[in-house]
Amino acid sequence: MRDTRESRLLLVLLIAIAFALITVDIRGGEESPVDGARQAAATVFGPVENGVAAAVDPVGNAIGAVRDSGTRHNRIAELEQQNTALKTKLGSDDQNRNRVRELDRMLKKSAAGQYGIKAAEVVAIGAAQGFSWTVTIDAGSHDGIKRDMTVINGDGLVGRVTTVGPDTATVLLANDPDFTVGTRMEKTDELGFATGQGSRPLSVQFLNGKAKVQKGDRLVTFGSSKDKPFVPGVPVGEVVRVDPSGGGLTRTVYVRPYVGFTKLDIVGIVVQAPREDPRDMVLPKAPAKSAKPKPTPTVTVTISPNGDIVDTGGNVVGNIHESPDPNGSPAPSSSSNATPNTGTTVNEQR
């Protein structure tokens, strides 16, 4: 058909008729005057459409499969990566059991001291700044962590928070040379200040130069104003050496910390301080002291020529010729140098 003026007018007319039919069909709803024509067309062209669809669908499915294969492959690879990461995070069964034990001990510590804690995991050791003893934990400001919060674990004092990011925070460990915490000694309440010394025991200076301190004494944190950076009652360590005071105003002792700073994993940040000072309630149970063995008394007796048995005080306590047994058991012979009872020495005089 050539592009003439008549053909253009015919095309416009057909389009106008199509729009008119569509309008009538929409307004008519279920009673549309063209509904019969639609059903007739469906009867005629329906089988053709089904045949075409049956022929086209496998091709379409194949195209879709090819198109989506890359997406599915990426999804499988993503799931494999997530599975590997999950296995790495969970670790071995032994590691899981150790973590459960650590978490359980830490929760018991926090319950004993009435500390509100936020659990976190140590994700890095050390920091960019110098050679300070620090660790990075996977909790930050989004978790309510703030600077100068006390950090503990199931053993005792770990350190304090120094730097806080949105999702991580840096903890200065208690054995760092720049770390200082006020301490109180168990029972006697002697106050002092503990300073970190790296891998060596903490150095504690007592305010009282004449304080009675001995090996095995235990210390807890004294606490800070408004509980920052330290809450009271957290176990610090045990005295391992005492230096003579030398007449000074202070006295220095060396304390082995309860916490192993080279094997930290699960820690707790104290986000809520206790209402009352727990004093010594958070300290581990003191080991029972072994009873001193009672010495066995030794009694020395002397047998005289006539058979009398004489003790060290010169008193006659018996005669070897007399039976000590009321049932008439034979008495020991005078020629024997016997020891009738344990711890008794018998000397025979001739």
mmCIF file of C-alpha atoms in Angstrom:
data_model
loop_
_atom_site.group_PDB
_atom_site.id
_atom_site.type_symbol
_atom_site.label_atom_id
_atom_site.label_comp_id
_atom_site.label_asym_id
_atom_site.label_seq_id
_atom_site.Cartn_x
_atom_site.Cartn_y
_atom_site.Cartn_z
ATOM 1 C CA MET A 1 0.000 0.000 0.000
ATOM 2 C CA ARG A 2 1.447 3.282 -1.097
ATOM 3 C CA ASP A 3 1.695 6.234 1.250
ATOM 4 C CA THR A 4 -1.029 8.448 -0.130
ATOM 5 C CA ARG A 5 -3.409 10.948 1.360
ATOM 6 C CA GLU A 6 -6.248 8.391 1.281
ATOM 7 C CA SER A 7 -4.208 5.758 3.127
ATOM 8 C CA ARG A 8 -3.358 8.215 5.875
ATOM 9 C CA LEU A 9 -6.989 9.162 6.311
ATOM 10 C CA LEU A 10 -7.897 5.451 6.503
ATOM 11 C CA LEU A 11 -5.271 4.841 9.218
ATOM 12 C CA VAL A 12 -6.563 7.754 11.269
ATOM 13 C CA LEU A 13 -10.120 6.490 10.889
ATOM 14 C CA LEU A 14 -9.185 2.968 12.031
ATOM 15 C CA ILE A 15 -7.389 4.351 15.070
ATOM 16 C CA ALA A 16 -10.418 6.474 15.966
ATOM 17 C CA ILE A 17 -12.716 3.452 15.658
ATOM 18 C CA ALA A 18 -10.360 1.389 17.882
ATOM 19 C CA PHE A 19 -10.401 4.030 20.613
ATOM 20 C CA ALA A 20 -14.180 4.255 20.360
ATOM 21 C CA LEU A 21 -14.567 0.485 20.776
ATOM 22 C CA ILE A 22 -12.205 0.482 23.751
ATOM 23 C CA THR A 23 -14.196 3.267 25.389
ATOM 24 C CA VAL A 24 -17.492 1.489 24.835
ATOM 25 C CA ASP A 25 -16.034 -1.781 26.162
ATOM 26 C CA ILE A 26 -14.722 -0.173 29.344
ATOM 27 C CA ARG A 27 -17.968 1.661 30.083
ATOM 28 C CA GLY A 28 -20.054 -1.408 29.366
ATOM 29 C CA GLY A 29 -18.266 -3.644 31.854
ATOM 30 C CA GLU A 30 -19.632 -7.178 31.867
ATOM 31 C CA GLU A 31 -22.524 -6.093 29.570
ATOM 32 C CA SER A 32 -20.213 -4.671 26.949
ATOM 33 C CA PRO A 33 -21.667 -4.855 23.380
ATOM 34 C CA VAL A 34 -18.325 -6.205 22.112
ATOM 35 C CA ASP A 35 -18.198 -9.045 24.637
ATOM 36 C CA GLY A 36 -19.647 -11.514 22.128
ATOM 37 C CA ALA A 37 -17.037 -10.569 19.555
ATOM 38 C CA ARG A 38 -14.283 -11.001 22.214
ATOM 39 C CA GLN A 39 -15.491 -14.516 23.042
ATOM 40 C CA ALA A 40 -15.668 -15.435 19.371
ATOM 41 C CA ALA A 41 -12.142 -14.217 18.847
ATOM 42 C CA ALA A 42 -10.992 -16.198 21.867
ATOM 43 C CA THR A 43 -12.605 -19.321 20.447
ATOM 44 C CA VAL A 44 -10.857 -18.879 17.148
ATOM 45 C CA PHE A 45 -7.456 -17.688 18.247
ATOM 46 C CA GLY A 46 -7.179 -19.502 21.622
ATOM 47 C CA PRO A 47 -5.805 -22.799 20.286
ATOM 48 C CA VAL A 48 -3.328 -20.878 18.181
ATOM 49 C CA GLU A 49 -2.088 -18.937 21.196
ATOM 50 C CA ASN A 50 -1.668 -22.148 23.224
ATOM 51 C CA GLY A 51 0.332 -23.752 20.460
ATOM 52 C CA VAL A 52 2.538 -20.752 20.079
ATOM 53 C CA ALA A 53 3.022 -20.538 23.851
ATOM 54 C CA ALA A 54 3.943 -24.246 24.050
ATOM 55 C CA ALA A 55 6.491 -23.744 21.322
ATOM 56 C CA VAL A 56 7.893 -20.526 22.729
ATOM 57 C CA ASP A 57 7.984 -21.379 26.470
ATOM 58 C CA PRO A 58 10.992 -23.775 26.338
ATOM 59 C CA VAL A 59 12.942 -21.179 24.451
ATOM 60 C CA GLY A 60 11.911 -18.509 26.949
ATOM 61 C CA ASN A 61 12.814 -20.752 29.848
ATOM 62 C CA ALA A 62 16.178 -21.470 28.319
ATOM 63 C CA ILE A 63 16.796 -17.771 27.763
ATOM 64 C CA GLY A 64 15.760 -17.057 31.346
ATOM 65 C CA ALA A 65 18.006 -19.825 32.623
ATOM 66 C CA VAL A 66 20.968 -18.454 30.712
ATOM 67 C CA ARG A 67 20.159 -14.929 31.862
ATOM 68 C CA ASP A 68 19.817 -15.971 35.552
ATOM 69 C CA SER A 69 22.653 -18.489 35.640
ATOM 70 C CA GLY A 70 25.179 -15.820 36.525
ATOM 71 C CA THR A 71 22.978 -14.547 39.334
ATOM 72 C CA ARG A 72 22.508 -18.061 40.752
ATOM 73 C CA HIS A 73 26.228 -18.735 40.497
ATOM 74 C CA ASN A 74 26.978 -15.536 42.366
ATOM 75 C CA ARG A 75 24.397 -16.445 45.021
ATOM 76 C CA ILE A 76 25.918 -19.903 45.491
ATOM 77 C CA ALA A 77 29.389 -18.386 45.800
ATOM 78 C CA GLU A 78 28.044 -15.863 48.316
ATOM 79 C CA LEU A 79 26.430 -18.621 50.396
ATOM 80 C CA GLU A 80 29.655 -20.641 50.334
ATOM 81 C CA GLN A 81 31.589 -17.611 51.568
ATOM 82 C CA GLN A 82 29.061 -17.012 54.346
ATOM 83 C CA ASN A 83 29.250 -20.676 55.356
ATOM 84 C CA THR A 84 33.048 -20.537 55.485
ATOM 85 C CA ALA A 85 32.948 -17.327 57.515
ATOM 86 C CA LEU A 86 30.428 -18.849 59.920
ATOM 87 C CA LYS A 87 32.571 -21.949 60.419
ATOM 88 C CA THR A 88 35.617 -19.777 61.023
ATOM 89 C CA LYS A 89 33.705 -17.647 63.509
ATOM 90 C CA LEU A 90 32.351 -20.632 65.389
ATOM 91 C CA GLY A 91 35.707 -22.377 65.370
ATOM 92 C CA SER A 92 36.220 -25.793 66.852
ATOM 93 C CA ASP A 93 34.004 -27.374 69.459
ATOM 94 C CA ASP A 94 36.732 -26.946 72.058
ATOM 95 C CA GLN A 95 36.915 -23.234 71.339
ATOM 96 C CA ASN A 96 33.143 -22.931 71.632
ATOM 97 C CA ARG A 97 33.174 -24.708 74.974
ATOM 98 C CA ASN A 98 35.954 -22.419 76.202
ATOM 99 C CA ARG A 99 33.981 -19.356 75.135
ATOM 100 C CA VAL A 100 30.871 -20.620 76.863
ATOM 101 C CA ARG A 101 32.866 -21.153 80.055
ATOM 102 C CA GLU A 102 34.420 -17.682 79.799
ATOM 103 C CA LEU A 103 31.031 -16.083 79.263
ATOM 104 C CA ASP A 104 29.522 -18.044 82.160
ATOM 105 C CA ARG A 105 32.300 -17.000 84.547
ATOM 106 C CA MET A 106 32.017 -13.379 83.453
ATOM 107 C CA LEU A 107 28.255 -13.380 84.009
ATOM 108 C CA LYS A 108 28.767 -14.822 87.489
ATOM 109 C CA LYS A 109 31.308 -12.088 88.256
ATOM 110 C CA SER A 110 28.935 -9.374 87.065
ATOM 111 C CA ALA A 111 26.085 -10.901 89.062
ATOM 112 C CA ALA A 112 28.199 -11.011 92.228
ATOM 113 C CA GLY A 113 29.140 -7.348 91.851
ATOM 114 C CA GLN A 114 25.761 -6.236 90.439
ATOM 115 C CA TYR A 115 27.494 -4.831 87.357
ATOM 116 C CA GLY A 116 25.470 -4.151 84.216
ATOM 117 C CA ILE A 117 27.715 -5.320 81.386
ATOM 118 C CA LYS A 118 27.797 -5.406 77.602
ATOM 119 C CA ALA A 119 29.600 -8.489 76.286
ATOM 120 C CA ALA A 120 32.111 -8.051 73.463
ATOM 121 C CA GLU A 121 34.766 -10.018 71.632
ATOM 122 C CA VAL A 122 38.415 -9.073 71.255
ATOM 123 C CA VAL A 123 39.003 -8.696 67.515
ATOM 124 C CA ALA A 124 42.520 -7.215 67.460
ATOM 125 C CA ILE A 125 45.558 -6.916 69.693
ATOM 126 C CA GLY A 126 47.656 -3.793 69.898
ATOM 127 C CA ALA A 127 47.017 -0.449 68.269
ATOM 128 C CA ALA A 128 48.557 1.917 65.809
ATOM 129 C CA GLN A 129 49.886 4.164 68.549
ATOM 130 C CA GLY A 130 53.258 2.950 69.855
ATOM 131 C CA PHE A 131 53.776 -0.230 71.819
ATOM 132 C CA SER A 132 50.975 0.209 74.335
ATOM 133 C CA TRP A 133 49.140 -2.812 75.688
ATOM 134 C CA THR A 134 45.733 -2.420 74.065
ATOM 135 C CA VAL A 135 43.033 -4.533 72.408
ATOM 136 C CA THR A 136 40.184 -3.704 70.051
ATOM 137 C CA ILE A 137 36.688 -4.985 70.817
ATOM 138 C CA ASP A 138 33.693 -5.354 68.500
ATOM 139 C CA ALA A 139 31.408 -2.956 70.399
ATOM 140 C CA GLY A 140 31.213 0.807 70.029
ATOM 141 C CA SER A 141 29.018 3.839 70.445
ATOM 142 C CA HIS A 142 26.150 2.103 68.645
ATOM 143 C CA ASP A 143 26.169 -0.401 71.530
ATOM 144 C CA GLY A 144 26.180 2.255 74.251
ATOM 145 C CA ILE A 145 29.940 2.097 74.875
ATOM 146 C CA LYS A 146 31.578 5.289 76.113
ATOM 147 C CA ARG A 147 35.072 6.354 77.009
ATOM 148 C CA ASP A 148 36.392 5.574 80.520
ATOM 149 C CA MET A 149 34.201 2.545 81.116
ATOM 150 C CA THR A 150 35.587 -0.366 83.159
ATOM 151 C CA VAL A 151 36.307 -3.589 81.276
ATOM 152 C CA ILE A 152 36.260 -6.965 83.049
ATOM 153 C CA ASN A 153 36.183 -10.672 82.263
ATOM 154 C CA GLY A 154 35.632 -13.845 84.257
ATOM 155 C CA ASP A 155 38.926 -13.369 86.132
ATOM 156 C CA GLY A 156 38.832 -9.703 87.076
ATOM 157 C CA LEU A 157 39.993 -6.298 85.862
ATOM 158 C CA VAL A 158 40.940 -6.160 82.167
ATOM 159 C CA GLY A 159 41.311 -2.404 81.666
ATOM 160 C CA ARG A 160 39.380 0.686 80.641
ATOM 161 C CA VAL A 161 37.942 2.037 77.390
ATOM 162 C CA THR A 162 40.061 4.819 75.878
ATOM 163 C CA THR A 163 38.778 5.311 72.321
ATOM 164 C CA VAL A 164 35.279 4.659 70.968
ATOM 165 C CA GLY A 165 34.166 4.327 67.349
ATOM 166 C CA PRO A 166 30.717 3.538 65.956
ATOM 167 C CA ASP A 167 31.244 -0.247 65.997
ATOM 168 C CA THR A 168 34.558 -0.810 67.800
ATOM 169 C CA ALA A 169 36.451 0.495 70.815
ATOM 170 C CA THR A 170 40.009 0.431 72.138
ATOM 171 C CA VAL A 171 40.740 -0.892 75.633
ATOM 172 C CA LEU A 172 43.900 0.040 77.543
ATOM 173 C CA LEU A 173 44.939 -3.073 79.470
ATOM 174 C CA ALA A 174 45.715 -2.993 83.184
ATOM 175 C CA ASN A 175 49.314 -4.128 82.627
ATOM 176 C CA ASP A 176 50.165 -1.129 80.423
ATOM 177 C CA PRO A 177 52.821 1.157 81.991
ATOM 178 C CA ASP A 178 50.448 4.127 81.517
ATOM 179 C CA PHE A 179 47.662 2.368 83.405
ATOM 180 C CA THR A 180 46.983 3.251 87.059
ATOM 181 C CA VAL A 181 44.059 2.162 89.227
ATOM 182 C CA GLY A 182 43.202 2.747 92.874
ATOM 183 C CA THR A 183 43.184 -0.468 94.921
ATOM 184 C CA ARG A 184 41.892 -1.647 98.271
ATOM 185 C CA MET A 185 43.254 -4.648 100.125
ATOM 186 C CA GLU A 186 40.905 -7.385 101.246
ATOM 187 C CA LYS A 187 39.834 -7.247 104.929
ATOM 188 C CA THR A 188 42.321 -4.547 106.047
ATOM 189 C CA ASP A 189 41.049 -1.950 103.513
ATOM 190 C CA GLU A 190 44.566 -0.563 102.998
ATOM 191 C CA LEU A 191 44.538 1.754 99.981
ATOM 192 C CA GLY A 192 47.085 2.003 97.207
ATOM 193 C CA PHE A 193 47.683 2.582 93.514
ATOM 194 C CA ALA A 194 48.482 -0.218 91.054
ATOM 195 C CA THR A 195 50.551 0.512 87.943
ATOM 196 C CA GLY A 196 51.109 -1.813 84.995
ATOM 197 C CA GLN A 197 54.553 -3.171 84.186
ATOM 198 C CA GLY A 198 53.981 -5.074 80.977
ATOM 199 C CA SER A 199 54.596 -8.791 81.378
ATOM 200 C CA ARG A 200 55.795 -8.323 84.982
ATOM 201 C CA PRO A 201 53.543 -8.177 88.063
ATOM 202 C CA LEU A 202 51.698 -4.949 88.821
ATOM 203 C CA SER A 203 53.485 -2.492 91.076
ATOM 204 C CA VAL A 204 51.283 -1.321 93.962
ATOM 205 C CA GLN A 205 52.201 1.544 96.276
ATOM 206 C CA PHE A 206 50.297 1.591 99.550
ATOM 207 C CA LEU A 207 49.560 4.930 101.146
ATOM 208 C CA ASN A 208 50.441 3.515 104.544
ATOM 209 C CA GLY A 209 54.172 2.777 104.636
ATOM 210 C CA LYS A 210 53.661 0.562 107.692
ATOM 211 C CA ALA A 211 50.742 -1.424 106.306
ATOM 212 C CA LYS A 212 50.888 -5.103 107.137
ATOM 213 C CA VAL A 213 51.048 -6.846 103.784
ATOM 214 C CA GLN A 214 52.082 -10.411 103.123
ATOM 215 C CA LYS A 215 52.280 -12.793 100.209
ATOM 216 C CA GLY A 216 48.862 -14.060 99.188
ATOM 217 C CA ASP A 217 46.906 -10.927 100.164
ATOM 218 C CA ARG A 218 44.304 -9.955 97.558
ATOM 219 C CA LEU A 219 43.304 -6.589 96.099
ATOM 220 C CA VAL A 220 40.210 -5.130 94.423
ATOM 221 C CA THR A 221 39.531 -1.808 92.724
ATOM 222 C CA PHE A 222 38.755 1.068 95.073
ATOM 223 C CA GLY A 223 36.474 2.816 92.577
ATOM 224 C CA SER A 224 36.491 6.282 91.029
ATOM 225 C CA SER A 225 34.369 9.390 91.307
ATOM 226 C CA LYS A 226 31.022 8.712 89.578
ATOM 227 C CA ASP A 227 32.362 5.211 88.817
ATOM 228 C CA LYS A 228 34.529 6.392 85.928
ATOM 229 C CA PRO A 229 36.890 5.060 84.847
ATOM 230 C CA PHE A 230 36.650 2.331 87.498
ATOM 231 C CA VAL A 231 33.778 0.769 89.387
ATOM 232 C CA PRO A 232 34.541 -0.611 92.878
ATOM 233 C CA GLY A 233 35.100 -4.209 93.911
ATOM 234 C CA VAL A 234 36.607 -5.656 90.727
ATOM 235 C CA PRO A 235 39.333 -8.249 91.542
ATOM 236 C CA VAL A 236 42.792 -6.977 90.618
ATOM 237 C CA GLY A 237 45.301 -9.598 91.753
ATOM 238 C CA GLU A 238 47.266 -11.316 94.492
ATOM 239 C CA VAL A 239 50.421 -10.162 96.276
ATOM 240 C CA VAL A 240 53.505 -12.165 95.258
ATOM 241 C CA ARG A 241 56.306 -10.043 96.763
ATOM 242 C CA VAL A 242 56.640 -7.380 99.428
ATOM 243 C CA ASP A 243 59.484 -4.855 99.485
ATOM 244 C CA PRO A 244 60.621 -3.442 102.832
ATOM 245 C CA SER A 245 59.241 0.016 103.418
ATOM 246 C CA GLY A 246 62.626 1.424 104.403
ATOM 247 C CA GLY A 247 60.957 4.097 106.465
ATOM 248 C CA GLY A 248 59.332 5.723 103.441
ATOM 249 C CA LEU A 249 55.882 7.254 103.325
ATOM 250 C CA THR A 250 54.645 4.576 100.923
ATOM 251 C CA ARG A 251 55.207 0.863 100.577
ATOM 252 C CA THR A 252 55.614 -1.011 97.293
ATOM 253 C CA VAL A 253 54.390 -4.543 96.719
ATOM 254 C CA TYR A 254 54.106 -6.630 93.571
ATOM 255 C CA VAL A 255 50.799 -8.138 92.560
ATOM 256 C CA ARG A 256 50.151 -10.906 90.053
ATOM 257 C CA PRO A 257 46.971 -9.913 88.147
ATOM 258 C CA TYR A 258 44.142 -12.407 87.906
ATOM 259 C CA VAL A 259 43.666 -11.700 84.194
ATOM 260 C CA GLY A 260 45.863 -13.297 81.541
ATOM 261 C CA PHE A 261 46.357 -10.359 79.181
ATOM 262 C CA THR A 262 47.884 -12.438 76.379
ATOM 263 C CA LYS A 263 44.835 -14.704 75.972
ATOM 264 C CA LEU A 264 41.827 -12.400 76.067
ATOM 265 C CA ASP A 265 38.734 -13.372 74.092
ATOM 266 C CA ILE A 266 35.368 -12.541 75.699
ATOM 267 C CA VAL A 267 35.179 -9.379 77.821
ATOM 268 C CA GLY A 268 32.449 -7.299 79.413
ATOM 269 C CA ILE A 269 32.169 -3.512 79.447
ATOM 270 C CA VAL A 270 30.498 -2.217 82.608
ATOM 271 C CA VAL A 271 27.754 0.047 81.278
ATOM 272 C CA GLN A 272 25.968 0.291 84.644
ATOM 273 C CA ALA A 273 27.767 0.598 87.983
ATOM 274 C CA PRO A 274 26.499 -1.196 91.121
ATOM 275 C CA ARG A 275 24.298 0.731 93.506
ATOM 276 C CA GLU A 276 26.509 -0.249 96.435
ATOM 277 C CA ASP A 277 30.183 -1.125 96.720
ATOM 278 C CA PRO A 278 30.371 -4.942 96.522
ATOM 279 C CA ARG A 279 33.494 -4.841 98.701
ATOM 280 C CA ASP A 280 35.130 -8.304 98.562
ATOM 281 C CA MET A 281 32.124 -10.251 97.247
ATOM 282 C CA VAL A 282 33.505 -10.539 93.697
ATOM 283 C CA LEU A 283 36.838 -12.032 94.767
ATOM 284 C CA PRO A 284 37.256 -15.732 94.034
ATOM 285 C CA LYS A 285 36.680 -18.077 96.920
ATOM 286 C CA ALA A 286 39.794 -18.255 99.058
ATOM 287 C CA PRO A 287 41.461 -21.698 99.059
ATOM 288 C CA ALA A 288 40.983 -23.639 102.274
ATOM 289 C CA LYS A 289 44.058 -23.678 104.461
ATOM 290 C CA SER A 290 45.423 -27.149 105.123
ATOM 291 C CA ALA A 291 45.453 -28.156 108.782
ATOM 292 C CA LYS A 292 48.901 -28.477 110.339
ATOM 293 C CA PRO A 293 49.758 -32.084 111.223
ATOM 294 C CA LYS A 294 49.708 -32.736 114.971
ATOM 295 C CA PRO A 295 53.072 -33.970 116.305
ATOM 296 C CA THR A 296 53.114 -37.440 117.847
ATOM 297 C CA PRO A 297 54.254 -37.231 121.510
ATOM 298 C CA THR A 298 57.255 -39.368 122.460
ATOM 299 C CA VAL A 299 57.336 -40.893 125.965
ATOM 300 C CA THR A 300 60.595 -42.356 127.292
ATOM 301 C CA VAL A 301 60.406 -44.996 130.033
ATOM 302 C CA THR A 302 63.138 -46.973 131.825
ATOM 303 C CA ILE A 303 62.970 -50.590 132.955
ATOM 304 C CA SER A 304 64.782 -51.160 136.284
ATOM 305 C CA PRO A 305 66.526 -54.462 137.192
ATOM 306 C CA ASN A 306 63.526 -55.598 139.220
ATOM 307 C CA GLY A 307 61.242 -55.108 136.248
ATOM 308 C CA ASP A 308 59.685 -51.783 137.256
ATOM 309 C CA ILE A 309 58.836 -49.438 134.400
ATOM 310 C CA VAL A 310 59.846 -45.887 135.352
ATOM 311 C CA ASP A 311 58.905 -42.740 133.349
ATOM 312 C CA THR A 312 61.039 -39.636 132.864
ATOM 313 C CA GLY A 313 59.590 -38.129 136.067
ATOM 314 C CA GLY A 314 60.835 -41.100 138.197
ATOM 315 C CA ASN A 315 57.354 -42.536 138.640
ATOM 316 C CA VAL A 316 56.824 -46.321 138.493
ATOM 317 C CA VAL A 317 54.106 -46.910 135.936
ATOM 318 C CA GLY A 318 54.221 -50.728 135.882
ATOM 319 C CA ASN A 319 56.263 -53.893 135.986
ATOM 320 C CA ILE A 320 57.211 -56.071 133.081
ATOM 321 C CA HIS A 321 56.562 -59.198 135.174
ATOM 322 C CA GLU A 322 52.954 -58.195 135.685
ATOM 323 C CA SER A 323 50.470 -58.810 132.930
ATOM 324 C CA PRO A 324 48.933 -55.501 131.733
ATOM 325 C CA ASP A 325 46.060 -57.394 130.211
ATOM 326 C CA PRO A 326 43.256 -58.217 132.675
ATOM 327 C CA ASN A 327 42.604 -61.395 130.698
ATOM 328 C CA GLY A 328 46.004 -62.751 131.695
ATOM 329 C CA SER A 329 47.959 -62.213 128.491
ATOM 330 C CA PRO A 330 51.677 -62.924 128.916
ATOM 331 C CA ALA A 331 53.851 -59.944 129.789
ATOM 332 C CA PRO A 332 56.832 -59.013 127.650
ATOM 333 C CA SER A 333 60.183 -60.586 128.496
ATOM 334 C CA SER A 334 62.701 -58.466 130.395
ATOM 335 C CA SER A 335 65.356 -59.356 127.880
ATOM 336 C CA SER A 336 63.479 -57.665 125.058
ATOM 337 C CA ASN A 337 64.109 -54.028 124.223
ATOM 338 C CA ALA A 338 60.511 -53.539 122.971
ATOM 339 C CA THR A 339 58.431 -50.519 122.233
ATOM 340 C CA PRO A 340 54.871 -51.312 123.368
ATOM 341 C CA ASN A 341 53.237 -48.161 121.883
ATOM 342 C CA THR A 342 54.010 -45.863 118.959
ATOM 343 C CA GLY A 343 56.084 -42.918 120.109
ATOM 344 C CA THR A 344 57.294 -44.683 123.265
ATOM 345 C CA THR A 345 60.974 -45.364 123.867
ATOM 346 C CA VAL A 346 61.947 -48.051 126.364
ATOM 347 C CA ASN A 347 65.340 -48.131 128.048
ATOM 348 C CA GLU A 348 66.295 -51.194 130.051
ATOM 349 C CA GLN A 349 68.708 -50.886 132.998
ATOM 350 C CA ARG A 350 71.052 -53.789 133.773
#
